[in-house]
Coordinates of C-alpha atoms and ligand atoms in Angstrom, one line a residue:
M1 CA 15.0 23.2 -25.9
R2 CA 11.6 21.5 -26.1
I3 CA 9.4 25.2 -26.9
L4 CA 5.6 25.4 -27.4
L5 CA 4.4 28.3 -29.9
L6 CA 1.1 29.3 -28.0
I7 CA -0.6 31.9 -31.0
H8 CA -4.0 33.7 -31.7
G9 CA -3.0 32.1 -35.3
F10 CA -0.2 31.4 -38.1
N11 CA 0.5 34.5 -38.8
S12 CA 3.5 36.3 -40.8
L13 CA 5.6 37.1 -37.2
S14 CA 5.0 33.5 -36.5
Q15 CA 5.5 31.1 -38.4
K16 CA 9.2 33.0 -38.9
I17 CA 9.7 32.7 -35.8
F18 CA 8.7 29.1 -36.4
A19 CA 11.1 28.4 -39.1
A20 CA 13.8 30.3 -37.3
L21 CA 13.9 27.7 -33.4
E22 CA 13.5 24.4 -35.8
E23 CA 16.4 25.6 -37.6
A24 CA 18.1 25.8 -34.3
G25 CA 17.7 22.8 -33.4
H26 CA 14.4 23.3 -31.1
E27 CA 12.1 21.1 -30.8
V28 CA 8.2 23.7 -31.5
S29 CA 5.0 22.6 -31.2
I30 CA 2.0 24.8 -31.2
E31 CA -1.0 25.1 -30.2
F32 CA -3.7 27.8 -31.3
D33 CA -4.9 30.4 -28.6
I34 CA -8.5 28.6 -29.4
N35 CA -9.8 28.0 -25.4
D36 CA -7.6 27.2 -21.9
N37 CA -8.1 23.6 -22.1
L38 CA -7.6 22.3 -24.7
T39 CA -3.8 24.4 -24.3
R40 CA -3.3 22.8 -20.7
E41 CA -4.0 19.7 -22.2
A42 CA -1.4 20.8 -25.0
I43 CA 0.7 21.8 -22.4
A44 CA 0.6 18.4 -20.5
L45 CA 1.2 16.2 -23.3
F46 CA 4.1 18.5 -25.5
A47 CA 5.8 19.6 -22.2
P48 CA 7.4 22.6 -23.3
D49 CA 10.1 24.4 -22.0
V50 CA 9.3 27.3 -22.4
I51 CA 6.3 28.6 -23.6
L52 CA 6.5 31.5 -26.2
A53 CA 3.6 33.5 -27.4
P54 CA 4.5 35.9 -30.7
Y55 CA 1.2 36.6 -31.3
L56 CA -1.8 36.3 -28.5
K57 CA -5.4 38.5 -29.0
R58 CA -5.8 37.9 -25.2
A59 CA -3.8 36.9 -21.7
I60 CA -2.5 33.9 -20.7
P61 CA -4.0 31.6 -17.7
A62 CA -2.8 32.7 -14.0
D63 CA -2.3 29.3 -13.6
I64 CA -0.2 28.5 -16.5
W65 CA 1.9 31.7 -16.3
Q66 CA 2.6 30.9 -12.9
N67 CA 3.0 27.2 -13.0
H68 CA 5.0 27.5 -17.1
F69 CA 7.9 29.5 -18.3
C70 CA 5.8 31.5 -20.7
L71 CA 7.5 34.7 -22.9
I72 CA 5.2 37.2 -24.5
V73 CA 6.0 39.0 -27.4
H74 CA 5.4 42.1 -27.5
P75 CA 5.2 44.9 -30.7
G76 CA 6.6 48.1 -29.0
I77 CA 9.3 49.7 -27.3
V78 CA 10.7 48.3 -23.4
G79 CA 8.3 50.2 -21.7
D80 CA 5.8 50.0 -23.7
R81 CA 1.8 48.0 -22.8
G82 CA -0.9 47.6 -24.6
P83 CA -3.2 46.3 -27.9
S84 CA -2.1 49.0 -30.1
A85 CA 1.0 48.9 -29.6
L86 CA 2.4 50.3 -33.4
D87 CA -1.0 51.6 -35.0
R88 CA 0.5 54.8 -32.3
A89 CA 3.5 54.8 -33.1
I90 CA 3.4 55.1 -36.4
L91 CA -0.3 57.4 -35.6
R92 CA 2.7 59.1 -33.6
N93 CA 4.9 59.5 -36.5
E94 CA 7.7 57.4 -33.6
A95 CA 11.8 58.2 -35.1
R96 CA 12.6 54.4 -33.9
W97 CA 10.2 51.1 -32.5
G98 CA 10.6 48.5 -30.5
V99 CA 10.3 44.5 -30.4
T100 CA 9.9 43.4 -26.2
V101 CA 10.0 39.6 -25.0
L102 CA 8.6 40.2 -21.6
Q103 CA 7.8 37.1 -19.5
A104 CA 4.0 36.6 -18.9
V105 CA 2.4 37.7 -15.3
K106 CA -0.8 38.8 -14.0
E107 CA -0.4 42.6 -15.6
M108 CA -0.4 42.8 -19.4
D109 CA 3.6 43.5 -20.5
A110 CA 4.3 44.0 -17.7
G111 CA 6.2 41.1 -16.6
P112 CA 10.5 40.9 -16.3
I113 CA 12.5 41.6 -19.7
W114 CA 13.9 39.5 -21.0
A115 CA 15.1 40.9 -24.2
S116 CA 14.1 43.8 -27.0
C117 CA 15.2 45.2 -30.4
E118 CA 14.6 48.4 -31.9
F119 CA 14.7 49.6 -35.1
D120 CA 14.4 52.8 -37.5
M121 CA 10.5 53.5 -39.0
R122 CA 9.8 53.5 -42.2
S123 CA 7.0 55.5 -43.6
A124 CA 5.3 52.4 -44.5
S125 CA 1.9 50.7 -43.9
K126 CA 1.6 48.9 -40.0
S127 CA 0.9 45.9 -42.0
S128 CA 4.6 46.4 -44.2
I129 CA 6.8 47.4 -40.5
Y130 CA 5.5 44.3 -39.0
R131 CA 6.0 42.0 -41.8
L132 CA 9.8 43.1 -41.9
E133 CA 11.2 45.4 -38.9
V134 CA 9.3 44.0 -36.3
A135 CA 9.5 40.4 -37.6
N136 CA 13.2 40.7 -38.0
A137 CA 14.1 42.6 -34.6
A138 CA 11.4 40.8 -33.3
L139 CA 13.3 37.3 -34.2
K140 CA 16.7 38.7 -32.1
A141 CA 15.0 39.4 -29.4
V142 CA 13.2 35.9 -29.1
F143 CA 17.3 34.5 -29.4
E144 CA 18.0 37.0 -26.7
A145 CA 15.9 35.9 -24.3
L146 CA 16.2 32.1 -24.8
D147 CA 19.8 32.3 -24.3
K148 CA 19.4 34.8 -21.2
V149 CA 16.3 31.9 -19.9
K150 CA 19.4 31.0 -16.6
K151 CA 19.9 34.6 -16.2
G152 CA 16.8 36.2 -14.8
G153 CA 15.3 39.1 -17.0
D154 CA 15.1 43.1 -15.9
I155 CA 12.4 44.5 -14.5
V156 CA 11.3 47.2 -16.6
P157 CA 8.6 50.1 -13.6
L158 CA 5.6 50.0 -14.9
K159 CA 5.0 52.6 -17.3
P160 CA -0.2 52.9 -17.1
M161 CA -1.3 50.5 -20.4
L162 CA -2.7 51.8 -23.3
P163 CA -6.0 51.0 -24.5
A164 CA -6.7 50.1 -28.0
V165 CA -6.7 52.5 -30.4
L166 CA -10.8 53.8 -31.3
Q167 CA -12.0 54.3 -34.7
Q168 CA -12.6 57.9 -34.0
E169 CA -9.0 58.5 -33.5
R170 CA -8.4 57.3 -36.4
M171 CA -11.2 58.6 -38.2
I172 CA -10.1 60.6 -41.3
D173 CA -10.9 64.6 -41.1
W174 CA -11.1 65.3 -44.9
Q175 CA -10.6 69.2 -44.1
K176 CA -8.2 69.3 -42.1
D177 CA -5.7 66.4 -42.0
N178 CA -3.6 66.7 -45.2
S179 CA -1.7 64.4 -47.3
E180 CA 1.1 62.7 -44.4
T181 CA -1.4 62.6 -41.3
I182 CA -3.9 60.8 -43.6
L183 CA -1.5 58.3 -45.2
R184 CA -0.4 57.8 -41.8
K185 CA -3.9 57.2 -40.1
I186 CA -4.4 54.6 -42.8
R187 CA -0.6 52.9 -43.2
A188 CA -1.5 52.8 -38.8
S189 CA -4.4 50.9 -40.6
D190 CA -3.5 49.1 -42.7
G191 CA -4.1 45.3 -42.3
V192 CA -6.4 45.5 -40.3
P193 CA -9.2 47.7 -38.6
G194 CA -8.6 50.5 -41.7
V195 CA -10.1 53.5 -41.6
R196 CA -13.5 53.9 -41.4
D197 CA -15.0 56.7 -44.1
G198 CA -18.3 56.7 -44.7
A199 CA -19.9 53.6 -45.8
F200 CA -16.6 52.3 -46.4
Y201 CA -12.7 51.4 -44.2
L202 CA -9.2 52.5 -46.1
Y203 CA -6.7 50.4 -47.2
D204 CA -4.0 50.4 -49.3
A205 CA -3.1 54.0 -49.6
H206 CA -0.1 56.1 -51.1
R207 CA 0.3 60.1 -52.3
A208 CA -0.4 61.7 -55.6
D209 CA -0.2 63.8 -57.0
M210 CA -3.2 65.8 -58.2
S211 CA -5.1 68.3 -56.2
G212 CA -8.5 69.8 -56.3
K213 CA -11.5 70.3 -53.5
A214 CA -10.2 69.1 -50.1
G215 CA -12.3 64.7 -49.9
E216 CA -13.7 65.3 -53.5
I217 CA -12.8 62.3 -55.9
L218 CA -10.9 63.5 -58.7
A219 CA -10.0 60.0 -60.4
T220 CA -9.8 56.6 -61.0
S221 CA -6.5 54.2 -61.9
G222 CA -7.0 50.4 -62.0
S223 CA -8.0 49.5 -58.8
A224 CA -7.6 52.6 -57.2
I225 CA -9.1 55.4 -56.9
C226 CA -8.1 59.1 -55.9
R227 CA -9.3 60.9 -54.0
A228 CA -8.8 65.4 -53.0
T229 CA -6.2 66.3 -49.9
K230 CA -6.1 70.0 -48.0
D231 CA -2.8 69.6 -49.8
G232 CA -2.9 67.3 -53.0
A233 CA -4.5 63.8 -53.3
I234 CA -4.1 60.1 -52.0
W235 CA -4.4 56.8 -53.6
I236 CA -7.4 54.6 -52.5
G237 CA -6.3 50.9 -53.0
H238 CA -8.0 48.4 -51.1
M239 CA -11.4 48.9 -49.3
R240 CA -14.1 47.2 -47.2
A241 CA -17.8 47.8 -47.5
K242 CA -19.0 47.4 -43.9
D243 CA -22.3 46.9 -45.0
G244 CA -23.7 44.3 -48.0
E245 CA -22.5 41.8 -49.3
H246 CA -18.7 41.6 -49.8
K247 CA -17.7 42.9 -46.1
F248 CA -14.7 41.9 -46.8
K249 CA -10.3 44.4 -48.8
L250 CA -11.5 44.8 -52.2
P251 CA -10.5 46.5 -54.6
A252 CA -11.3 50.3 -54.2
T253 CA -13.1 50.7 -57.8
M254 CA -14.8 47.3 -56.9
L255 CA -17.0 48.9 -54.0
M256 CA -17.3 52.3 -56.2
K257 CA -18.5 53.4 -59.5
L258 CA -18.0 56.7 -60.1
D259 CA -18.6 59.0 -62.7
V260 CA -14.6 60.5 -63.1
P261 CA -11.2 60.7 -65.6
E262 CA -9.7 57.5 -65.5
I263 CA -5.4 57.4 -65.3
A264 CA -3.7 54.8 -66.6
L265 CA -2.9 52.4 -64.8
D266 CA 0.6 52.2 -64.0
S267 CA 0.9 55.0 -65.2
E268 CA 3.8 57.5 -63.5
A269 CA 1.0 59.6 -63.1
G270 CA -1.3 56.7 -62.2
Y271 CA -1.4 53.5 -59.8
C272 CA 1.7 51.9 -60.8
E273 CA 0.9 49.2 -60.0
I274 CA 3.8 47.1 -62.4
S275 CA 7.1 49.1 -63.4
Y276 CA 10.0 48.4 -66.0
R277 CA 13.6 49.2 -65.7
E278 CA 16.5 48.5 -67.0
Q279 CA 20.4 48.6 -66.3
E280 CA 23.4 47.4 -68.4
N281 CA 21.6 44.5 -69.9
V282 CA 18.8 43.8 -67.9
G283 CA 15.4 44.3 -66.7
Y284 CA 13.9 44.6 -64.2
L285 CA 10.6 43.9 -64.8
R286 CA 8.3 44.1 -60.0
F287 CA 5.1 44.0 -59.9
N288 CA 3.8 45.9 -56.5
F289 CA 0.4 43.7 -56.1
Y290 CA -1.4 44.8 -52.4
N291 CA -1.0 41.8 -50.3
G292 CA 0.9 40.2 -53.1
A293 CA -3.1 38.2 -54.7
M294 CA -2.6 38.0 -58.4
S295 CA -6.5 38.7 -59.5
T296 CA -6.7 37.0 -63.8
K297 CA -6.5 40.9 -64.9
Q298 CA -3.3 41.7 -62.7
C299 CA -1.3 38.2 -64.2
E300 CA -2.4 39.2 -67.8
R301 CA -1.1 42.8 -67.6
L302 CA 2.1 41.7 -65.9
L303 CA 2.3 39.0 -68.4
A304 CA 2.3 41.5 -71.1
A305 CA 4.7 43.1 -69.1
Y306 CA 6.8 40.6 -69.8
K307 CA 6.4 40.3 -72.8
K308 CA 7.6 43.6 -73.8
A309 CA 10.6 43.2 -71.6
C310 CA 11.0 39.6 -73.7
K311 CA 11.5 42.2 -76.9
R312 CA 13.8 44.3 -75.6
P313 CA 17.7 44.0 -77.0
T314 CA 18.5 43.5 -72.5
K315 CA 19.8 39.4 -71.9
V316 CA 19.0 39.0 -68.7
I317 CA 15.0 39.8 -66.2
V318 CA 14.7 40.0 -62.9
L319 CA 11.5 39.1 -61.6
E320 CA 11.7 41.4 -58.3
G321 CA 8.0 40.9 -56.7
G322 CA 6.1 43.6 -54.6
D323 CA 7.9 45.2 -51.3
D324 CA 5.8 43.8 -49.3
F325 CA 5.7 40.1 -51.2
W326 CA 6.9 37.6 -54.3
S327 CA 3.5 36.2 -55.0
N328 CA 1.5 34.2 -53.4
G329 CA -1.4 32.9 -56.1
I330 CA -4.6 33.6 -56.8
H331 CA -6.6 36.2 -55.4
L332 CA -8.6 35.0 -53.6
N333 CA -10.9 37.7 -52.4
I334 CA -11.8 38.8 -55.9
I335 CA -12.2 35.0 -56.8
E336 CA -14.5 35.1 -53.8
A337 CA -16.5 38.0 -55.1
A338 CA -16.9 36.9 -58.4
S339 CA -20.3 35.4 -59.3
S340 CA -18.8 32.7 -60.4
A341 CA -16.1 31.5 -57.7
A342 CA -15.6 28.3 -59.6
D343 CA -15.3 30.6 -62.7
E344 CA -12.8 32.6 -61.4
S345 CA -10.3 29.9 -60.2
W346 CA -10.3 28.6 -63.8
A347 CA -9.3 31.9 -65.5
N348 CA -6.8 33.7 -62.7
I349 CA -5.0 30.4 -62.8
N350 CA -5.7 30.0 -66.4
A351 CA -3.8 33.3 -66.6
M352 CA -1.0 32.1 -63.7
N353 CA -0.1 29.3 -65.7
D354 CA -0.2 31.4 -69.1
L355 CA 2.6 33.2 -67.2
S356 CA 4.5 30.8 -65.2
E357 CA 4.3 29.0 -69.3
A358 CA 5.5 32.5 -70.9
I359 CA 9.1 32.6 -68.1
I360 CA 9.4 28.4 -68.7
C361 CA 9.4 28.8 -72.3
T362 CA 11.6 32.4 -72.5
D363 CA 14.1 30.9 -74.7
S364 CA 15.7 34.6 -76.2
H365 CA 17.0 35.7 -72.0
L366 CA 18.4 34.1 -68.8
T367 CA 15.7 34.5 -65.8
V368 CA 15.9 35.7 -62.4
A369 CA 13.3 35.7 -59.2
A370 CA 14.6 38.0 -56.8
I371 CA 12.6 37.0 -53.7
G372 CA 13.1 39.6 -51.7
A373 CA 10.2 39.5 -49.5
N374 CA 7.9 36.6 -48.4
A375 CA 6.0 34.4 -51.2
G376 CA 3.1 31.9 -50.2
A377 CA 0.9 28.8 -52.6
G378 CA 1.2 29.3 -56.8
G379 CA 4.1 32.5 -55.2
V380 CA 6.7 30.1 -54.7
F381 CA 6.3 27.9 -57.9
L382 CA 5.8 31.0 -60.5
A383 CA 9.6 31.9 -59.1
R384 CA 10.6 28.8 -59.2
A385 CA 8.9 28.5 -63.1
C386 CA 12.4 31.6 -63.8
D387 CA 16.1 29.6 -64.3
K388 CA 17.6 31.4 -61.4
V389 CA 15.8 31.6 -57.6
W390 CA 18.2 34.1 -54.9
L391 CA 16.1 34.9 -52.2
I392 CA 16.1 37.3 -49.3
K393 CA 17.7 35.5 -46.3
T394 CA 14.4 36.6 -44.3
A395 CA 11.7 35.7 -46.8
I396 CA 9.4 33.3 -45.0
L397 CA 8.3 31.0 -48.4
N398 CA 4.7 29.0 -48.0
P399 CA 5.3 26.3 -51.0
H400 CA 1.9 24.4 -50.3
Y401 CA -1.5 24.9 -51.3
K402 CA -3.3 21.8 -49.3
D403 CA -4.5 24.3 -46.8
M404 CA -6.5 26.1 -49.1
G405 CA -8.5 23.1 -48.9
N406 CA -6.7 20.3 -50.2
L407 CA -6.4 22.2 -53.3
Y408 CA -3.8 20.3 -55.7
G409 CA -1.8 23.7 -57.4
S410 CA -0.8 24.4 -60.7
E411 CA 2.5 26.7 -61.7
F412 CA 3.6 23.3 -63.5
W413 CA 5.0 23.0 -60.4
T414 CA 5.3 18.8 -61.4
Y415 CA 7.6 19.6 -64.2
L416 CA 9.0 22.6 -62.1
L417 CA 10.1 21.1 -58.5
P418 CA 10.9 17.8 -59.6
R419 CA 13.1 19.3 -62.1
Y420 CA 15.4 22.0 -59.9
C421 CA 14.7 19.8 -56.4
G422 CA 15.1 16.2 -57.4
E423 CA 12.1 13.7 -56.9
E424 CA 12.9 13.1 -52.1
N425 CA 12.8 16.8 -52.5
T426 CA 9.2 17.4 -54.2
K427 CA 8.2 14.2 -52.1
R428 CA 8.5 16.9 -49.5
I429 CA 7.3 19.8 -50.4
A430 CA 4.5 18.3 -52.0
A431 CA 3.4 16.5 -48.3
Q432 CA 4.7 19.4 -46.3
R433 CA 2.3 22.0 -45.3
L434 CA 4.7 24.0 -42.9
P435 CA 6.1 27.7 -44.0
M436 CA 10.5 27.4 -44.2
G437 CA 12.3 29.8 -44.1
A438 CA 15.2 30.5 -46.7
P439 CA 17.9 27.4 -45.7
E440 CA 15.2 25.2 -45.6
A441 CA 14.8 26.3 -49.1
N442 CA 17.8 26.6 -50.6
R443 CA 18.8 22.6 -49.3
L444 CA 15.4 21.8 -51.0
G445 CA 16.1 23.1 -54.4
L446 CA 13.8 25.5 -53.9
V447 CA 15.9 28.4 -54.6
D448 CA 19.9 28.9 -55.7
K449 CA 21.6 31.8 -54.0
V450 CA 20.2 32.9 -50.5
F451 CA 21.6 36.9 -50.0
A452 CA 21.1 40.0 -47.5
D453 CA 18.7 40.5 -44.6
N454 CA 17.9 44.0 -45.7
R455 CA 15.5 44.9 -49.1
A456 CA 18.2 47.4 -50.4
D457 CA 21.5 45.1 -50.0
F458 CA 19.2 42.4 -51.3
D459 CA 18.0 44.8 -54.5
K460 CA 21.9 45.6 -55.4
E461 CA 23.7 42.5 -54.7
T462 CA 20.9 40.5 -57.1
A463 CA 22.5 43.9 -59.6
I464 CA 26.1 42.5 -59.0
Y465 CA 24.6 38.5 -59.3
A466 CA 22.8 39.5 -62.5
Q467 CA 25.9 41.6 -64.2
E468 CA 27.6 37.7 -63.3
F469 CA 24.9 36.8 -65.6
V470 CA 25.0 38.4 -68.0
Q471 CA 29.4 37.7 -68.1
S472 CA 27.9 34.1 -69.2
F473 CA 25.2 34.8 -71.5
T474 CA 25.8 32.7 -74.5
Q475 CA 26.7 29.8 -73.2
L476 CA 24.2 29.7 -70.3
L477 CA 21.5 30.4 -73.1
S478 CA 22.7 28.1 -75.6
Q479 CA 22.7 25.0 -72.0
K480 CA 18.7 26.4 -70.9
N481 CA 17.8 26.2 -74.6
Q482 CA 18.9 22.7 -75.0
R483 CA 17.4 21.4 -72.1
R484 CA 13.8 22.7 -72.5
D485 CA 14.7 21.2 -75.7
S486 CA 15.0 17.2 -74.4
D487 CA 12.3 18.1 -71.4
E488 CA 10.5 18.8 -74.0
A489 CA 10.4 16.1 -75.7
Q490 CA 10.7 13.8 -72.9
K491 CA 6.9 14.8 -71.6
P492 CA 5.7 18.6 -73.2
L493 CA 4.9 21.4 -70.7
A494 CA 1.2 20.8 -72.2
E495 CA 1.2 17.7 -70.9
Y496 CA 2.5 18.5 -67.1
R497 CA -0.7 21.9 -67.3
A498 CA -3.7 19.1 -68.3
E499 CA -3.0 17.2 -66.3
E500 CA -2.1 19.6 -63.0
L501 CA -5.8 20.9 -64.3
A502 CA -7.2 18.7 -64.8
K503 CA -7.7 18.0 -60.9
M504 CA -7.7 21.3 -60.4
R505 CA -11.6 21.4 -61.7
Q506 CA -11.5 19.2 -59.5
N507 CA -10.8 21.2 -56.6
F508 CA -13.0 24.7 -58.3
F509 CA -16.2 22.5 -59.7
G510 CA -16.5 18.7 -58.1
F511 CA -18.7 17.5 -55.8
D512 CA -15.7 18.2 -53.1
P513 CA -16.1 21.9 -51.9
S514 CA -13.0 21.8 -49.2
Y515 CA -11.6 24.0 -51.7
H516 CA -14.5 27.1 -51.7
V517 CA -15.6 26.6 -48.0
A518 CA -11.2 27.2 -47.6
R519 CA -11.3 30.7 -49.3
Y520 CA -15.1 31.4 -47.5
N521 CA -13.0 31.1 -44.2
F522 CA -9.4 32.7 -45.4
V523 CA -11.3 35.8 -47.1
H524 CA -13.3 36.1 -44.9
K525 CA -10.6 35.6 -41.0
I526 CA -12.9 33.4 -39.7
C527 CA -10.6 31.8 -36.8
K528 CA -9.8 28.6 -37.3
S529 CA -11.4 25.9 -35.0
R530 CA -8.9 23.0 -34.5
T531 CA -5.3 23.0 -34.1
P532 CA -3.9 22.1 -37.5
I533 CA -2.4 18.7 -36.5
T534 CA 0.4 19.5 -38.9
L535 CA 1.1 22.1 -36.0
A536 CA -0.4 20.6 -33.0
R537 CA 2.5 17.9 -32.6
H538 CA 2.1 17.5 -29.8
R539 CA -1.5 15.7 -30.8
D540 CA 0.3 14.0 -33.9
K541 CA -0.4 10.2 -32.7
R542 CA 2.1 9.2 -36.3
I543 CA 4.1 11.0 -33.9
I544 CA 3.8 10.6 -29.8
K545 CA 4.1 6.8 -31.4
R546 CA 7.1 7.0 -33.6
K547 CA 9.6 8.4 -29.8
V548 CA 7.0 5.6 -28.0
S549 CA 8.3 3.2 -30.1
Ligands
COA601 N1 -5.1 36.8 -52.7 C1 -6.1 37.3 -51.9 N2 -5.8 38.1 -50.5 C2 -4.2 37.4 -49.3 C3 -3.7 36.6 -50.8 C4 -4.0 36.1 -51.8 N3 -4.1 35.0 -52.3 N4 -2.7 36.2 -49.9 C5 -2.6 36.2 -48.8 N5 -3.3 37.7 -49.1 C6 -4.0 38.6 -47.8 C7 -4.5 37.6 -46.3 O1 -6.1 38.0 -46.3 C8 -3.9 39.3 -45.9 O2 -5.2 40.2 -46.3 P1 -5.2 41.6 -44.9 O3 -4.3 42.5 -45.6 O4 -6.4 41.5 -44.8 O5 -4.4 41.0 -43.4 C9 -2.8 39.6 -46.0 O6 -2.2 39.4 -47.5 C10 -1.5 39.3 -46.1 O7 -1.7 37.6 -45.3 P2 -1.3 37.0 -44.3 O8 -2.4 35.3 -44.4 O9 -2.2 37.9 -42.9 O10 -0.3 36.4 -44.3 P3 0.9 36.1 -44.0 O11 2.3 36.6 -44.5 O12 0.5 35.7 -42.1 O13 0.9 34.2 -44.9 C11 0.8 33.0 -46.8 C12 1.0 34.0 -45.9 C13 1.1 33.3 -48.2 C14 0.7 31.6 -45.6 C15 -1.3 33.5 -46.9 O14 -1.8 34.4 -47.1 C16 -1.9 32.3 -47.4 O15 -2.2 31.5 -46.4 N6 -2.3 32.5 -48.2 C17 -2.4 32.5 -49.2 C18 -2.4 31.4 -49.8 C19 -3.0 30.6 -51.6 O16 -3.5 29.6 -51.3 N7 -2.6 31.2 -52.2 C20 -3.8 30.2 -53.3 C21 -3.2 29.0 -54.5 S1 -2.1 30.5 -55.5

C-alpha cells in the first residue's frame, strides 16, 4: 500500500510505525502537518491509498477526509475522546488503557473504529508509557486496521469529548496531596507540559525515603531536589523555569541554589542514576539518565563506574542503559544552558569519547550493550563500542547525527562501523537520517542479536545469553585482544579520534552555525517549518525522476 503519514512531528510513535510499515513492504512517505495546502499538495504528489495520522495535534481538513481514506491513531481506549487521553488515564489511575485507530470524520475521535488494542498500565511517566505500551499497541492496531481496510469499521456510540487537562487539574497541593497523588500528577504531565509549581514546571519524579514538613525542600542529590510530602518525600530530577533565560528542561539543582544537605548521588538513599550488580561472573551496569541524555559529568561518572566494574573478578560486563532510553548521546539541554555552548559541546563529546575508548580498549572482560529501549545519535555508536550489541525487538534506533545541524559525530563511529557493519553498510548508515527498527539494524550489523518484545523478558534472556558468553570467555577474549592489537597496528584509535574531533571542532567552533541553530531549535522545541526531504519522499525530485525514467 502507499501510505502517507501525516504528523505533527516525527516522534517516537511515528518513527516506530514508519519503520514497521517499511519493513512490511509498504511504500511510505511523510508530510508534517504545517499547512493545509501543503498537505493537499503532498496527497496530490504521492496519491496514497491511506493517510495515517499517528501523531496529530489538530483536525484533518474536511475536504481531505471526505475525499481520502484517513486513519487516526488515538492514544485512548474505545470510546475515549479528546486531547489529553493518556494524561487523564494516569491521573485517574486506570489499571488498563489502550489505543484506538479511527477513521477521520467531522467530529474529533468520533469516526468508525478500525482497530483497538489494550494494555496494562504501569507506574511510570506519560512519556515512558507513550514510548513503550502506547507505541507497541498502536503498531498492532495500525496493522490490524490496514488488514481490515476493505471490510469497514465498527461504529461505536459517541461519548462526549473531554477537553485538554488544564494546569489547575495537574497542580499539586503540598499540604493535602500524598506522595502517590503527587507522583501521579507529575507522571501524567511528564514530557509535556509538566506540572506548574510556583516559578517552575516539575518533571522526573521518584519516591524518596525521607520525611519532613510537607512542601519543604529537604535535600539535594546530584541533579535532583527532595521535597517532603504529607506522608513521605519525592525526588524531582528536572524542572523548567516559567520565565528567565533558559525556559527549557534542566536538572533541578541547576535551577535552584539551595542550602540543604546533599545526599551522595547513586547511593541507595539518593537520586540513583547509575547502579551496578553482579550475577554469576557477569557485572550489570545500568545508567538510567533522564531522556537518555548524557552530560559531561554523567559520562565521567559512568566511566568511573565502568572502570570499577572492570576491576571486578567477573568475565562479562553488560551495559544496560536506562528504562526509557539506552542513550541519546551528548546532553543538548545542558550544552544550551552553558555560558559557552561550543566549549561545553567539546567537553561533552570528549567525555563520551573517553567512555567509548575505555570500552573498546577493555582487555580484561567481554562487553555487551543490552539495548532494551530506544537509542539515538552518539548513543547508538557508544553501544557499538561493545563486543556484542543485543537489541530488544521493539526498539527504534536513530543512528545518525546529521539532523543536528550536520553534526559529523564521533564516539569512534569511523572505526566501529566499518569494523562491524562493513564498508557498504557504513556508507548507507552514514548517509541516511532515518529511524530503523530491529530487523534493519541487525541486517546492517549495527546489532548482533535481536530478541524479546518486552523489557522483563529482554533482561531475563540477556542474563541467559551473558552466561553463554561466559562459557566461551577465554577463547573469545583472546580473539578480541588479538583483533584489537592488529587494528591498532593498522591505524591507532587516537588517529580516528583526532580525525573525528577535527570535524566536530568545525561543527562547534567553525563559521557555519548550523549545529548551534539546530540544537537551539531542538531544545526549545521549535516546530519545523517544512518536512525534511528525507521524509517527504513525494517531494524528492531524485526519487520522482527515477520512477519516471
Ligand atoms: N539531549 C537532551 N535532551 C534530549 C536528547 C539529548 N541528546 N535526546 C532526547 N532528548 C529529550 C527530548 O528533548 C525530549 O524531551 P521532553 O521530555 O522534553 O519531550 C525527550 O528527550 C524525548 O525525546 P524525543 O525527541 O521526544 O524522542 P523521540 O523518541 O521522538 O526521538 C531522538 C528520539 C533520539 C531521534 C531525538 O530525541 C533526537 O534527535 N535527539 C537528539 C540526539 C542528538 O542529536 N544527540 C546529539 C549528538 S550525539
